[in-house]
Structures are given as structure tokens and as C-alpha cells.
Short mmCIF file of C-alpha atoms in Angstrom, two decimals:
data_model
loop_
_atom_site.label_atom_id
_atom_site.label_comp_id
_atom_site.label_asym_id
_atom_site.label_seq_id
_atom_site.Cartn_x
_atom_site.Cartn_y
_atom_site.Cartn_z
CA GLY O 250 -51.63 -61.70 122.07
CA SER O 251 -49.12 -60.92 125.03
CA GLY O 252 -51.41 -62.48 127.64
CA PRO O 253 -53.69 -60.99 130.03
CA ARG O 254 -53.47 -57.25 130.72
CA SER O 255 -53.85 -55.97 134.38
CA VAL O 256 -56.20 -53.45 133.47
CA VAL O 257 -58.87 -52.33 130.62
CA ALA O 258 -57.84 -49.50 128.54
CA TYR O 259 -60.76 -46.47 128.46
CA HIS O 260 -60.49 -42.84 127.89
CA GLN O 261 -60.47 -40.47 130.83
CA ASP O 262 -62.05 -37.02 130.83
CA HIS O 263 -59.12 -35.39 132.78
CA SER O 264 -61.00 -32.03 133.32
CA GLU O 265 -63.57 -34.13 135.27
CA HIS O 266 -61.03 -35.70 137.03
CA ALA O 267 -59.27 -32.64 138.11
CA SER O 268 -62.70 -31.13 139.17
CA LEU O 269 -63.20 -34.29 141.41
CA LEU O 270 -59.69 -34.54 143.21
CA GLY O 271 -60.71 -31.68 145.40
CA ALA O 272 -63.99 -33.28 146.25
CA VAL O 273 -63.22 -36.81 147.37
CA GLU O 274 -65.53 -36.28 150.29
CA ASP O 275 -68.48 -35.61 147.96
CA ARG O 276 -69.75 -39.07 147.73
CA SER O 277 -72.96 -38.37 145.90
CA ARG O 278 -70.82 -37.07 142.84
CA ILE O 279 -68.44 -39.84 143.15
CA ALA O 280 -71.21 -42.58 143.17
CA ARG O 281 -72.67 -41.09 139.90
CA LEU O 282 -69.48 -41.90 138.13
CA SER O 283 -69.08 -45.23 136.26
CA PHE O 284 -66.69 -47.92 138.21
CA PRO O 285 -63.69 -47.25 135.69
CA VAL O 286 -63.78 -43.65 136.23
CA ARG O 287 -64.17 -43.95 140.09
CA LEU O 288 -61.32 -46.74 140.09
CA HIS O 289 -58.99 -44.21 138.13
CA LEU O 290 -60.28 -41.33 140.38
CA LEU O 291 -59.10 -43.42 143.29
CA LEU O 292 -55.70 -44.51 141.58
CA GLY O 293 -55.03 -41.22 140.24
CA SER O 294 -55.48 -39.58 144.27
CA SER O 295 -53.27 -42.42 145.77
CA ILE O 296 -50.04 -40.28 145.87
CA SER O 297 -51.83 -36.86 147.03
CA GLU O 298 -53.85 -38.52 149.45
CA GLY O 299 -51.22 -40.52 150.98
CA TRP O 300 -52.67 -43.92 150.02
CA THR O 301 -49.81 -45.54 148.28
CA ASN O 302 -49.30 -47.87 151.21
CA ILE O 303 -52.78 -49.28 150.38
CA ILE O 304 -53.39 -49.01 146.88
CA GLU O 305 -51.40 -47.40 143.91
CA TRP O 306 -50.15 -47.54 140.34
CA VAL O 307 -47.49 -50.23 139.65
CA GLY O 308 -46.36 -49.18 136.14
CA ALA O 309 -48.52 -47.88 133.59
CA THR O 310 -51.01 -50.57 133.31
CA ARG O 311 -51.10 -52.34 136.88
CA PHE O 312 -52.00 -51.33 140.23
CA CYS O 313 -51.76 -53.20 143.54
CA ILE O 314 -53.94 -53.37 146.58
CA ARG O 315 -51.03 -53.50 149.16
CA ASP O 316 -53.39 -53.49 152.33
CA VAL O 317 -56.69 -55.03 151.69
CA LYS O 318 -58.10 -54.59 155.16
CA ARG O 319 -57.47 -50.62 155.13
CA PHE O 320 -58.59 -50.63 151.55
CA GLU O 321 -62.19 -51.92 152.64
CA THR O 322 -62.37 -49.77 155.55
CA GLU O 323 -60.69 -46.74 154.79
CA ILE O 324 -61.06 -46.20 150.83
CA MET O 325 -63.76 -48.28 149.53
CA PRO O 326 -66.54 -46.26 151.71
CA MET O 327 -65.27 -43.09 149.64
CA PHE O 328 -65.39 -44.43 146.38
CA PHE O 329 -67.60 -47.71 146.24
CA ASP O 330 -69.84 -47.27 149.56
CA ALA O 331 -72.53 -50.19 148.76
CA ILE O 332 -69.91 -52.74 147.49
CA THR O 333 -68.14 -55.41 149.26
CA TYR O 334 -64.48 -56.16 148.67
CA GLN O 335 -65.93 -59.58 146.65
CA GLY O 336 -68.37 -57.25 144.75
CA PHE O 337 -65.00 -55.05 143.80
CA GLN O 338 -63.27 -57.90 142.64
CA ASP O 339 -66.37 -59.18 140.57
CA LEU O 340 -66.32 -55.49 138.83
CA LEU O 341 -62.77 -55.68 138.24
CA THR O 342 -63.28 -58.94 136.31
CA ARG O 343 -66.42 -57.68 134.62
CA TRP O 344 -64.47 -54.59 133.33
CA GLY O 345 -61.91 -56.84 132.03
CA PHE O 346 -59.25 -56.65 134.64
CA ARG O 347 -57.22 -59.69 135.22
CA SER O 348 -55.31 -60.70 138.77
CA LEU O 349 -51.72 -61.31 138.60
CA ASN O 350 -49.84 -63.35 141.10
CA GLY O 351 -52.69 -63.11 143.58
CA GLY O 352 -52.73 -59.47 143.34
CA LEU O 353 -54.63 -56.80 141.40
#
């Protein structure tokens, strides 16, 4: 193969994604989604919500957390409320994500 990929491939039902974009504050709905769907929703919202200085897609298959502290305090509570940053990293690993150059 061509080496480790930065993301695991998965299918996203975009109709669900679109309906949740306007409901970022509805944490109970977000909490019921699987980890990769929540991550995809977060990344898909990064431009419209103004989070690109914290987290964003980099190309088609990678994302970058640019500000870990702000990610932990501002974004994780909305999408991964009961998870520590270390737990978030562990979930990334379990879902097949790989860290590149010390970042994701």
C-alpha cells in the first residue's frame, strides 16, 4: 500500500448531516451519533462555524487540530462531551486514524 491513511473511509448520509448542521447546540442528538459521524459533522461545520483556526480538513483525506486547548474547551464539549482529549485520540486510533507529524 501507500502507507497509513489519515482517516478511515466511511459512508455519511448527507441528509442527516444537513439536518444536524443547524442543531449543533442539540447535544443529545449529537451524542447519539457514532464517533465518525460526529467527527465528520464537526469537520463539515468548521468553515460555517468559524472553527478553521482550531480544526479543519486539510485536503480530501486529512484533518488538522490547529489549537488543542481551544479544541478541548470550545469544540469537544459540543461533540464529545464526556471524552478527554486523550480519549478522543484513543477513539481516533480505534477507528483507524493515524497521526502524521505529531498532528492528526
